[in-house]
XYZ file of C-alpha atoms in Angstrom:
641
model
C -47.981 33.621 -0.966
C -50.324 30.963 0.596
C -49.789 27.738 2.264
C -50.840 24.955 0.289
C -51.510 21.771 1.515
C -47.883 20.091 1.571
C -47.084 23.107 3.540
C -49.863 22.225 6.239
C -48.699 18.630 6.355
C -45.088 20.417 6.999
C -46.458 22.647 9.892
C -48.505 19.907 11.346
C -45.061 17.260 11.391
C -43.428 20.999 13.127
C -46.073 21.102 15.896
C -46.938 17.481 17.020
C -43.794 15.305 15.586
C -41.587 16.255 18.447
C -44.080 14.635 21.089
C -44.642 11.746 18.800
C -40.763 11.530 18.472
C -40.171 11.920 22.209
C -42.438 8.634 23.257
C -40.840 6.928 20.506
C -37.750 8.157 21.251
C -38.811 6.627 25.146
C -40.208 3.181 24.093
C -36.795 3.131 21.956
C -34.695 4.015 24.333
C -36.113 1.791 26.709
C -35.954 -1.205 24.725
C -32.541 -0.426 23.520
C -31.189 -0.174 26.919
C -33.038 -3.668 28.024
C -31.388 -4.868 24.605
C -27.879 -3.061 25.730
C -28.142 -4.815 28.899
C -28.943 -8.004 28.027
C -26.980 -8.088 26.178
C -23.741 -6.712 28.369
C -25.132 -9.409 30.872
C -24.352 -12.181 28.121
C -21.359 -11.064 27.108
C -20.206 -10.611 31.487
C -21.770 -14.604 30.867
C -19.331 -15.604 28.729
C -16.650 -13.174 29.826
C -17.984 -15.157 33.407
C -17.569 -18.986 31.466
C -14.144 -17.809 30.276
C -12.638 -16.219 33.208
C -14.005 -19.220 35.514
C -13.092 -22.210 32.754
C -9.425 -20.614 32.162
C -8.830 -19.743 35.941
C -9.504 -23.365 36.632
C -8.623 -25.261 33.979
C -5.371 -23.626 34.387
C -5.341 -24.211 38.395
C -6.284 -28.011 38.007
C -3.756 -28.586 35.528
C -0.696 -27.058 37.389
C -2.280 -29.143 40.341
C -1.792 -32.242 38.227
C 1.120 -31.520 36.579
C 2.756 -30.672 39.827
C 1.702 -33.969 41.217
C 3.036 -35.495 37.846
C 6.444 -34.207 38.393
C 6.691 -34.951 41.649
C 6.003 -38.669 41.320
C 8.161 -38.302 37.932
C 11.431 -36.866 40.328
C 10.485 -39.741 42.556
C 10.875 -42.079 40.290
C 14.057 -40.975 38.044
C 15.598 -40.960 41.990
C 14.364 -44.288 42.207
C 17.503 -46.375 40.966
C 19.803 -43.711 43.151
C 17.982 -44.029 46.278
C 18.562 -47.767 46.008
C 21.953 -47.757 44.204
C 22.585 -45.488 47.518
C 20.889 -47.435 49.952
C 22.499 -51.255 49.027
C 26.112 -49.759 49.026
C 25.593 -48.634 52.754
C 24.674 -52.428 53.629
C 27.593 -53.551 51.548
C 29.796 -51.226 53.329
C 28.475 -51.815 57.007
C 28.814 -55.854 56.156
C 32.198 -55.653 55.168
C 32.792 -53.654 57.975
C 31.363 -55.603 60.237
C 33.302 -58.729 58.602
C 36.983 -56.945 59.067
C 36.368 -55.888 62.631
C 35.357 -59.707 63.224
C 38.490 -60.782 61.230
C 40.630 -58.332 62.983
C 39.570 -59.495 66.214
C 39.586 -63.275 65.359
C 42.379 -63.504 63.309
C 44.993 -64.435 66.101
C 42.565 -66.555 68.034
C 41.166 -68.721 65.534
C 42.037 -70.337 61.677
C 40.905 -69.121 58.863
C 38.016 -71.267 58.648
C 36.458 -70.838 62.209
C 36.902 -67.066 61.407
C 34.960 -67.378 58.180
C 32.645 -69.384 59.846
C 31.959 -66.645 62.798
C 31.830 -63.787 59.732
C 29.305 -66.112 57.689
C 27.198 -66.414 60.391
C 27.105 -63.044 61.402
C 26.643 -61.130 58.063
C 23.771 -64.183 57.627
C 22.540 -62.529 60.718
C 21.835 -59.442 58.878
C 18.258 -59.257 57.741
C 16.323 -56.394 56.121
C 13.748 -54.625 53.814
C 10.750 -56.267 55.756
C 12.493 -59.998 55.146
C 13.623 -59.792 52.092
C 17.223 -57.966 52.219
C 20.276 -60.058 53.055
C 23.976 -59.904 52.768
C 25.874 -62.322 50.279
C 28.925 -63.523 49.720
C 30.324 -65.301 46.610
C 33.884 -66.871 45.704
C 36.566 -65.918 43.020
C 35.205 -69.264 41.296
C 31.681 -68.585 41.569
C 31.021 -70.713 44.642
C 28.130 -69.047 46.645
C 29.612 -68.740 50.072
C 26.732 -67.482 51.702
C 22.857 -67.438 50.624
C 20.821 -66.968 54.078
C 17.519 -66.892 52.213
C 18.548 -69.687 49.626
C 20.911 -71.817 51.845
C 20.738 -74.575 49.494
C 22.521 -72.407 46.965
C 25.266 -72.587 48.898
C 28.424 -74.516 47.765
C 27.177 -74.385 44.247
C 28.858 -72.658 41.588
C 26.553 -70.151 39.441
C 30.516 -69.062 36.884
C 28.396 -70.158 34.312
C 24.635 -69.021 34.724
C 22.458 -66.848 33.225
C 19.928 -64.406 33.896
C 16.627 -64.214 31.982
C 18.389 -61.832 29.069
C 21.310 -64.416 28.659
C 23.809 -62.250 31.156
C 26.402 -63.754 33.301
C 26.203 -62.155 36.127
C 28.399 -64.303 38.127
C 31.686 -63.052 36.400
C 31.179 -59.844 36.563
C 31.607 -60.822 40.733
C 34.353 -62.285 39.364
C 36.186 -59.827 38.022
C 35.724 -57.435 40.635
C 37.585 -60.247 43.105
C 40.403 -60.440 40.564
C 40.414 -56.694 39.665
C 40.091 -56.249 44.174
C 37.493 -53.527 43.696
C 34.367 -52.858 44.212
C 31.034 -51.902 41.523
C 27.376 -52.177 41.149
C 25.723 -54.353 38.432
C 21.979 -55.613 37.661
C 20.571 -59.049 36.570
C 17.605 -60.484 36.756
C 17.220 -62.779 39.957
C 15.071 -65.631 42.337
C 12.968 -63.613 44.330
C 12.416 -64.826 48.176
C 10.995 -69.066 47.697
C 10.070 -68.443 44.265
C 12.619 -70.123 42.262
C 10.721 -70.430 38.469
C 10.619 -66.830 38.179
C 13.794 -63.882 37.890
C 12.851 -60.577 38.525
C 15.335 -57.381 38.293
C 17.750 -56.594 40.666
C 20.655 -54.394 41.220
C 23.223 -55.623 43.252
C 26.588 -53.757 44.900
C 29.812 -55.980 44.867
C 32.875 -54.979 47.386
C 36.183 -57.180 47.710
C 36.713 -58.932 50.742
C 40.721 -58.993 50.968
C 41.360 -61.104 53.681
C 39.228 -64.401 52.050
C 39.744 -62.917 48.467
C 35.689 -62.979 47.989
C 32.746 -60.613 47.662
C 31.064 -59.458 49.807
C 27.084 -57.751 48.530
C 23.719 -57.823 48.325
C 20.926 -56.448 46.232
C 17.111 -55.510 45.684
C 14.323 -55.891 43.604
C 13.695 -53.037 41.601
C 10.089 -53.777 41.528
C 9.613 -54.363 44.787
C 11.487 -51.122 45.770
C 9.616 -49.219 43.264
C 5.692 -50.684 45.178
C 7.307 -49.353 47.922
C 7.539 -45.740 46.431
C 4.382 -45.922 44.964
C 2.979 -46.608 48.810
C 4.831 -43.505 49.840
C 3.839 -41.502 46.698
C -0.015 -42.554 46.710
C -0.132 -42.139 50.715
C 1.365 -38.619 49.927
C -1.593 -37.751 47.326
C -4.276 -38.763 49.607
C -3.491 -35.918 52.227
C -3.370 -33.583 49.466
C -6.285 -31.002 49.471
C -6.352 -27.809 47.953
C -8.320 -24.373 47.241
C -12.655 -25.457 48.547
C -11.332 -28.654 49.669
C -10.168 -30.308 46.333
C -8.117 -33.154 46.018
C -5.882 -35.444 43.426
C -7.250 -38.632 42.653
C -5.480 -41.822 40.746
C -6.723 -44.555 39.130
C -5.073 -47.610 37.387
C -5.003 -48.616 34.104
C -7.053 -51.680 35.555
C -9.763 -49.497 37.135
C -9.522 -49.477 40.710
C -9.100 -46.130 42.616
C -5.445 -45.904 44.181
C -6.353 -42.344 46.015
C -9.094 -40.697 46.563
C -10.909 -38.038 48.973
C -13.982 -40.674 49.373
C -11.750 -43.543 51.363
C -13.926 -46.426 50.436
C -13.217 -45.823 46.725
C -9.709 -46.866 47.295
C -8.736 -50.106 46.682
C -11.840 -50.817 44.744
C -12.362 -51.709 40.890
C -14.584 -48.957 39.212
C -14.652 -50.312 35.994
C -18.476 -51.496 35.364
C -20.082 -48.739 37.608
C -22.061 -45.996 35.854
C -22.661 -42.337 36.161
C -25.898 -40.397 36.542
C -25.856 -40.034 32.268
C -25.512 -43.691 31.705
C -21.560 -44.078 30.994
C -18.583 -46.073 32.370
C -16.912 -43.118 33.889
C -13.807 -44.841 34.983
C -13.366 -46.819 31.585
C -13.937 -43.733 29.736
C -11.237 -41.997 31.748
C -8.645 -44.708 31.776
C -9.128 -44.585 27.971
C -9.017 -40.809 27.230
C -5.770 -41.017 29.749
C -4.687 -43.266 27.367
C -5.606 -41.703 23.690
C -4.666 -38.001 25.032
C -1.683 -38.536 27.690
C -3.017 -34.723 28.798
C -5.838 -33.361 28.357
C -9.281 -31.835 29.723
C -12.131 -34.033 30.092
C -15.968 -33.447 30.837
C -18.191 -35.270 32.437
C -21.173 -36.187 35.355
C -19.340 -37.234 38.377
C -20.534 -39.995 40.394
C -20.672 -37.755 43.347
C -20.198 -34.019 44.677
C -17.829 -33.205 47.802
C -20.980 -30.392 47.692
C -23.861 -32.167 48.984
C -26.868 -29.291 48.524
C -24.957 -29.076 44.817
C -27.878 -29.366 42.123
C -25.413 -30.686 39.284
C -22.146 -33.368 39.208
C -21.294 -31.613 36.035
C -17.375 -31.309 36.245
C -14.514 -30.689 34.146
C -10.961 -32.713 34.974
C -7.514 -32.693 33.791
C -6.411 -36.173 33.406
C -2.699 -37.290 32.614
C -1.578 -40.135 32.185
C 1.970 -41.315 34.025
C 2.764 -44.386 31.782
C 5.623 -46.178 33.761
C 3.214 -47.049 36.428
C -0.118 -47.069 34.219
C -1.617 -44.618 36.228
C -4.245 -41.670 35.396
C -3.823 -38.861 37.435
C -6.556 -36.378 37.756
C -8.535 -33.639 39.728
C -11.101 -31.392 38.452
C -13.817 -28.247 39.661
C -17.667 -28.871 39.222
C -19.715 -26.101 37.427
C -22.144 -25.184 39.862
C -20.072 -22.667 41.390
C -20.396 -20.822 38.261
C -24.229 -21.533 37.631
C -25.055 -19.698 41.631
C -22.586 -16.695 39.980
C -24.203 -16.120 36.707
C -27.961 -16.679 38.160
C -26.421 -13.776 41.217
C -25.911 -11.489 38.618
C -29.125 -12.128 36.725
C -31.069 -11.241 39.620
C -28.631 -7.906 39.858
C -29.006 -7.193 35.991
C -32.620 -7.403 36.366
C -32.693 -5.258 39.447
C -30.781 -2.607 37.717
C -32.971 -2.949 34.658
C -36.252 -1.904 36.248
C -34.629 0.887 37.602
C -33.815 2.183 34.493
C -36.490 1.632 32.746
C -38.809 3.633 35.646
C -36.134 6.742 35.035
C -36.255 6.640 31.536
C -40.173 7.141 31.572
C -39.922 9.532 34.003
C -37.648 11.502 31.380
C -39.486 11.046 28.479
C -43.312 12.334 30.223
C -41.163 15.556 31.344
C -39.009 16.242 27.964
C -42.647 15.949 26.239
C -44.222 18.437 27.994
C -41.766 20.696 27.665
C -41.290 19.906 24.075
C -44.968 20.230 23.686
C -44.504 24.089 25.092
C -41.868 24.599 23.072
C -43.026 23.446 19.416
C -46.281 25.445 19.684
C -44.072 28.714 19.487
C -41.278 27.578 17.214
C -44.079 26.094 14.790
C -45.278 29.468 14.262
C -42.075 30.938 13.810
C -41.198 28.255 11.599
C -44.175 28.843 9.344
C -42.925 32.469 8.569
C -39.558 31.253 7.715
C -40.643 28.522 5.595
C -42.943 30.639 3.587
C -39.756 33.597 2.703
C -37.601 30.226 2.221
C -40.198 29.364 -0.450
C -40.029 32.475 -2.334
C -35.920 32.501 -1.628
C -36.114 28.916 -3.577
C -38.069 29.868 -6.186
C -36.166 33.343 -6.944
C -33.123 30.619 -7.145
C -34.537 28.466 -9.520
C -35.278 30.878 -11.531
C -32.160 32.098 -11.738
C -30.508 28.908 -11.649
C -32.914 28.208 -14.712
C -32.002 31.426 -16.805
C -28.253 30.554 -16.268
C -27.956 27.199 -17.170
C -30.393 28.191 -20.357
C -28.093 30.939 -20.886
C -25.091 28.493 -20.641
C -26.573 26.094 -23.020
C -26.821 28.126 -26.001
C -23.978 29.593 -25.124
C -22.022 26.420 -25.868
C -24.589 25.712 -28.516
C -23.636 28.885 -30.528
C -20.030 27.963 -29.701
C -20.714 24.339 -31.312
C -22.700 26.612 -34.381
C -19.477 28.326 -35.374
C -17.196 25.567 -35.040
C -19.932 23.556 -37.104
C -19.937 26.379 -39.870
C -15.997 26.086 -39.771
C -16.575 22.593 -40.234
C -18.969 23.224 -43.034
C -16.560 25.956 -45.077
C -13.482 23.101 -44.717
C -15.866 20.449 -45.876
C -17.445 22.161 -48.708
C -14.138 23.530 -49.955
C -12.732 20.566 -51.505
C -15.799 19.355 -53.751
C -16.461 23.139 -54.618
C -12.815 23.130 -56.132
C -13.708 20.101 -58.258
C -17.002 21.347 -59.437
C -15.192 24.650 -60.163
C -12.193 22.924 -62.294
C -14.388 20.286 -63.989
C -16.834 23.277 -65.360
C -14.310 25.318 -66.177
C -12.442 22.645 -68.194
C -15.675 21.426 -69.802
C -15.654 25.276 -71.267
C -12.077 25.588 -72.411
C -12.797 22.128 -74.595
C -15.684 24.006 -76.080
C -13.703 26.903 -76.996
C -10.572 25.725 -78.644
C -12.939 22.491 -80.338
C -11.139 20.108 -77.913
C -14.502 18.371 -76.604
C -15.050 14.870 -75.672
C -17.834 13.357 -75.191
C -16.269 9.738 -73.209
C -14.705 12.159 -70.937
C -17.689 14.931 -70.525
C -19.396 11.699 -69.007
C -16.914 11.173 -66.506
C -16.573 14.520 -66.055
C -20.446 15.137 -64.995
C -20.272 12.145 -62.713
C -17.403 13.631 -60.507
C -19.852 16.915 -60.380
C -22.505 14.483 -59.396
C -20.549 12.767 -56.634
C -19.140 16.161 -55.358
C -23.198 17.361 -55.086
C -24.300 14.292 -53.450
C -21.036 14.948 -50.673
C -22.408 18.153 -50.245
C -26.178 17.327 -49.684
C -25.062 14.646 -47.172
C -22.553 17.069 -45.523
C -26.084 19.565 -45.172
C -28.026 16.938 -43.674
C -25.061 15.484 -41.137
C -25.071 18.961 -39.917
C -28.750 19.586 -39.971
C -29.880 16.591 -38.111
C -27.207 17.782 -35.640
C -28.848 20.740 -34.931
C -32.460 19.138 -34.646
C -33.276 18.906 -31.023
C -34.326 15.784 -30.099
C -34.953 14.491 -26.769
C -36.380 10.967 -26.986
C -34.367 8.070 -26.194
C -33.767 6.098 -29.367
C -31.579 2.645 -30.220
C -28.781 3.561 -32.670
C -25.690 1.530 -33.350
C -22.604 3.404 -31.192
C -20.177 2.455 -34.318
C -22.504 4.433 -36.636
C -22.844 7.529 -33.737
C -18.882 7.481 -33.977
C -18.718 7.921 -37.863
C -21.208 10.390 -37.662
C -19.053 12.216 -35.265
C -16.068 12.146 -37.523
C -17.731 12.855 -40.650
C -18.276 16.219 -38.726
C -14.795 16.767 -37.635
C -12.816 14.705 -40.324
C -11.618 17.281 -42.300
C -10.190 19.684 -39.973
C -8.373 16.616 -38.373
C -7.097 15.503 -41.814
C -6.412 19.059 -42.564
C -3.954 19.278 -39.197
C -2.232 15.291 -39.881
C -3.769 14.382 -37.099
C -4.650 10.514 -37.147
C -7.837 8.752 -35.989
C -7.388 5.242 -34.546
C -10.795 3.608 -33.999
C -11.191 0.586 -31.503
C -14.680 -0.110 -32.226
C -16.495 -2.785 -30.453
C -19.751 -2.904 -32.290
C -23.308 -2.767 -29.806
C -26.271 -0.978 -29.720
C -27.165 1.407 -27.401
C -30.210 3.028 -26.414
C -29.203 7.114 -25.175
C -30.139 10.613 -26.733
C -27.522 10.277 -29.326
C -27.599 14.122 -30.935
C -26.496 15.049 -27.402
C -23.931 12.275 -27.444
C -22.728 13.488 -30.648
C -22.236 17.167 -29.342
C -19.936 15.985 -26.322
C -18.003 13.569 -28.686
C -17.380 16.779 -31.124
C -16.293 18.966 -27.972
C -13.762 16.179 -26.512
C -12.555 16.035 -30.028
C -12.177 19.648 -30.580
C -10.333 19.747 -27.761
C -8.247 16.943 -28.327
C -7.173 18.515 -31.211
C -6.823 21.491 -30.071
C -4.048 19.889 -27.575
C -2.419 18.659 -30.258
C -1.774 21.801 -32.053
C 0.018 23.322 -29.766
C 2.309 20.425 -29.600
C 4.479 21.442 -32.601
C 6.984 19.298 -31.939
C 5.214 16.113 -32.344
C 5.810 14.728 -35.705
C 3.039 12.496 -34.980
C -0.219 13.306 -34.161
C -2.927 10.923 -32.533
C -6.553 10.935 -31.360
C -7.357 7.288 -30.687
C -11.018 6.302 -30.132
C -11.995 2.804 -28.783
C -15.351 1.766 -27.468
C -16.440 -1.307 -25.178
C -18.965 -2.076 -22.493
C -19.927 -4.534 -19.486
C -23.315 -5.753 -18.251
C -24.515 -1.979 -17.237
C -22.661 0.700 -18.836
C -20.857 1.480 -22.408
C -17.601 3.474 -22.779
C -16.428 5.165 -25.548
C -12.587 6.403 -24.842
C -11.085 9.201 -26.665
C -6.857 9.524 -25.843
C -4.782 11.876 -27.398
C -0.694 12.477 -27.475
C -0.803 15.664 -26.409
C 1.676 15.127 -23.343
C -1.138 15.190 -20.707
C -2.541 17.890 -19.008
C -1.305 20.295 -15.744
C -2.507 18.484 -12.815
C -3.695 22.104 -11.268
C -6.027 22.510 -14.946
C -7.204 18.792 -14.070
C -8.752 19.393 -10.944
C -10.633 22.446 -12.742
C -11.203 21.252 -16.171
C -14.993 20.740 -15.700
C -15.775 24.154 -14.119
C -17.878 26.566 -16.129
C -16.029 29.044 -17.991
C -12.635 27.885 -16.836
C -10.287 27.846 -19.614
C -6.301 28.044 -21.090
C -7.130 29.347 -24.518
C -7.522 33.091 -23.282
C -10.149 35.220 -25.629
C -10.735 32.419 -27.868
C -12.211 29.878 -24.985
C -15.311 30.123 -23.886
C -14.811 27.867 -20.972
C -18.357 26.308 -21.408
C -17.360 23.014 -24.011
C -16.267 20.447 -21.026
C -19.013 21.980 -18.867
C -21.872 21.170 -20.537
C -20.317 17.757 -22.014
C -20.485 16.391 -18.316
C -23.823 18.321 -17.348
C -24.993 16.537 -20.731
C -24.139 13.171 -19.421
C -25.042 13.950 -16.139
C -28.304 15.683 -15.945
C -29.824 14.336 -19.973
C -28.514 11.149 -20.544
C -27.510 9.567 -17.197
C -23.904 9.251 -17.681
C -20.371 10.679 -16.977
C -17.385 12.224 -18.247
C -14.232 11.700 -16.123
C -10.743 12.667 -17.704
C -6.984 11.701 -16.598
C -3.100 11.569 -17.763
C -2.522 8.471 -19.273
C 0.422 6.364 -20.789
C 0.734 3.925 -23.973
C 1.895 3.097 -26.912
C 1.674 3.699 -30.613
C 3.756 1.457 -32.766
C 6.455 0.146 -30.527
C 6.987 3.771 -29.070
C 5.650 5.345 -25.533
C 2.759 7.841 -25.900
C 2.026 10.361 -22.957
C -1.172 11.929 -23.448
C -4.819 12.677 -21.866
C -7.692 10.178 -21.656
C -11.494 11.271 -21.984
C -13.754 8.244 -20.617
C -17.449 8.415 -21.332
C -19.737 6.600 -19.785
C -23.562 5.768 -20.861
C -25.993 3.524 -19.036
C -27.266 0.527 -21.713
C -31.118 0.664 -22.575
C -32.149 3.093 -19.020
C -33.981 6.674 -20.301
């Protein structure tokens, strides 16, 4: 056997495609590492972004929040720490006031002892000026007003505060009730007599002069002096690269901050580097959000070689003081990390690619060695493989051939059956009619109206029988070109092959026709149809005990393919006789199968016409009643030779 020229080509791929296939192999390689890298480096990036954005978003937020609850705790003790702190006045006055009574009781009247306990508890100042003791008669006489001395004398019973409260009987009450309570009202504060501001105020009964004895503070002006404390507390604060808290009012100016000459000033109308109000913009996102992260260019960078004021805060607002608290991390931490492990990645990159090429120039010259050899060796084996192909072709040839008339002489005899059951019926007729015709003639009995009628039902019963010869001789014409035939007529044509054995057998044809046409090789068409038929009915006979017998036939298609579907009520088939239904000479009927019918159906569709045959158990009904039986689905592709 010689080479030919495609086996050259082959031997020529053997000897020089492995060193072509090595460098591209290399160049690949090499570029899909770079790509592999890259892109591990953008995903460490973003892995980078997210680690740093959620490590410090979450950091700056418990910062604030911690802050937030702190000044929060601070304030809900607010009304306690006062509460607290105005009962221990109240109680050291009235001390004060029954030691002085005690002492002066048996030296002095009543009134000079008053006077000496009036002017001591008027003695007691404090809060920076503004705290004072108080005392007020069962009638609601002020006795004692240090601050306000011209309140003194003057009864307030009847008074109000700002919300319409009178205040003054509830000191009332606790003289006649001789006890002691807190209350609040809304009060003068220092000279300023047009305005009331809230106070709380503690009330204790003074027996001896059956009066109270108190005094009270502003809560506002308690409450500046805890925001003092609080914001002189946040200013110290400095965490993790020298971070800090800052706070800024609802009116813009900066009550803490790590830059000191911020503080105390209004921020409102300055701009950042990108154009924007920054402390507007952050009093009103502290607003809209209550909580939330917020970008944007800082004004300045506790960094000072830092390229970028980029910087991401957590800003809450605490609404009872109309405060935004905040502190946030600038970005350029993370820019120096990522550009760090560019230069790395890089690094790392050349490295690889100088040991990769290294690799590939060695692995080709050894590859080069090797394939001169092999390709020799190969060329030996490929020219026995040749002649091991062909010998199989051959005989794959001869057996398939050998198969196909096989199952064509198979189809022959169960056509000439089909023939002798077709033919018998209008031989009968012919036979009777004749033979009646001559018994007339014989005993004088002819007649002529009915020897017409007669010869026309020998007619008919000839013309059955010439189209019964050419059904079954175009059936055995091979024809192999594709032509366009209706598939309702291919289906009659089918039955009128089969019919009478069916009828013969009560077995009962239900068509579902959808009518199309169909371009296919329909003489092989018609062969598998009479095979799935035959064996349909074949089924069916050896299910005696069915008094009704059905091979139901229905045919549809979609935008590719056409179906025709051919279900019997033959109670299925064995699911081990499924899986092998389709295997040459595989069959249940013993000596009188050939095996070879369901075979070549499918290797019909499959290898002539482009189709399939698939089978299964299937379930429906007939009439109101449940059918069990097996479903044969054919499929052909529409107008595709």
């Amino acid at each position: 056997m010689k080479i030919n020229t495609n086996d050259n080509i082959i031997i020529f791929f053997i000897k020089y495609a492995p060193i072509i296939f090595v460098v591209l192999l290399s160049l690949f390689t090499t570029k899909l590492v770079l790509l592999e890298k890259e892109e591990d480096f953008k995903k460490e990036v973003l892995q980078m972004e997210e680690d740093y954005y959620n490590t410090n978003k979450q950091r700056i937020k418990e910062e604030v929040e911690r802050i937030y609850k702190f000044i929060e705790l601070e304030k809900e003790k607010t009304e306690e720490l006062l509460k607290a702190s105005i009962k221990k006045r109240v109680y050291e006055a009235h001390a004060i006031a029954s030691a002085i009574y005690e002492q002066e009781k048996h030296k002095n009247d009543d009134e000079n002892t008053f006077q000496i306990i009036k002017k001591a508890l008027g003695s007691i100042i404090f809060n920076d000026g503004r705290g004072y003791i108080f005392m007020d008669a069962k009638d609601g006489t002020s006795l004692l007003q240090p601050l306000n001395p011209e309140f003194e004398g003057k009864s307030f019973l009847n008074d109000i505060d700002a919300n319409g409260y009178q205040f003054f009987k509830t000191v009332q009450k606790t003289i006649e009730n001789k006890s002691e309570r807190f209350d609040s009202y809304y009060w003068f504060q220092g000279n300023n007599t047009e305005e009331r501001f809230k106070k709380i105020s503690f009330y204790k009964y003074f027996e001896p002069y059956d009066l109270a004895i108190g005094t009270g503070e502003y809560i506002q002006t308690f409450e500046n002096n805890l925001k003092k404390k609080l914001l002189n507390y946040i200013k110290d604060i400095r965490y993790q690269n020298d971070n800090y808290i800052f706070v800024i009012d609802f009116e813009g100016n900066y009550l803490a901050h790590y830059n000191k000459k911020f503080i105390n000033t209004n921020r409102l109308n300055v701009k950042n580097q990108a154009g924007r109000y920054l402390v507007k913009d952050i009093i009103e996102f502290a607003k809209d959000k209550k909580s939330e992260y917020f970008s944007y260019v800082a004004t300045l960078n506790t960094d000072d070689k830092a390229r970028s004021n980029k910087k991401i805060s957590y800003i809450k607002a605490f609404e009872p003081y109309n405060w935004a608290i905040g502190t946030g991390f600038y970005t350029e931490a993370l820019n120096k990390q990522i550009e760090e492990k560019r230069v790395f990645i890089t690094e790392e990159n050349n490295s690889y690619v100088k040991h990769i090429l290294l690799i590939s120039c060695v692995v080709t010259l050894l590859l080069l060695i090797i394939s001169f050899f092999i390709s020799k060796e190969l060329e030996k084996r490929l020219i026995n493989y040749k002649k091991e192909i062909e010998v199989k072709i051959l005989e794959s040839k001869e057996k398939d051939e050998m198969m196909y008339q096989q199952s064509k002489m198979a189809s022959m005899g169960e056509m000439i059956a089909n023939i002798a059951h077709q033919w018998r019926q209008p031989l009968n007729q012919i036979s009777t009619i004749s033979s009646g015709i001559k018994v007339q003639k014989e005993y004088d009995m002819f007649d002529e109206s009915k020897l017409n009628d007669d010869m026309e039902k020998i007619i008919n019963s000839s013309n059955y029988l010439s189209q019964t010869i050419d059904d079954f001789r175009d059936f055995f014409v091979p024809n192999k070109t594709h032509q366009n035939f209706e598939i309702s007529d291919t289906i009659q044509r089918t039955l009128s092959l089969v019919e009478s054995q069916l009828k013969n057998n009560d077995i009962i044809i239900v068509k579902e026709i959808e009518e199309f046409t169909i371009k296919s090789l329909e003489n092989e068409l018609l062969q598998v149809l009479i095979n799935i038929l035959k064996n349909a009915k074949e089924a069916l006979l050896e299910r005696k005990e069915f008094s009704t017998k059905l091979i139901i036939i229905k045919t549809y298609k979609n935008e590719n393919n056409a179906y025709i579907s051919i279900k019997d009520n033959a109670n299925g088939i064995e699911e081990e006789v499924l899986a092998n239904i389709f295997t040459p000479y595989f069959t249940t009927k013993g000596e009188k199968g050939t095996g070879l019918g369901l075979y070549m159906s499918k290797s019909i569709l499959n290898k002539n016409i482009g189709g399939d045959l698939k089978v299964k158990n299937t379930t429906f009904e007939y009439k109101g009643e449940k059918q069990i039986g097996a479903e044969f689905l054919v499929t052909l592709p529409l107008n595709k030779e």
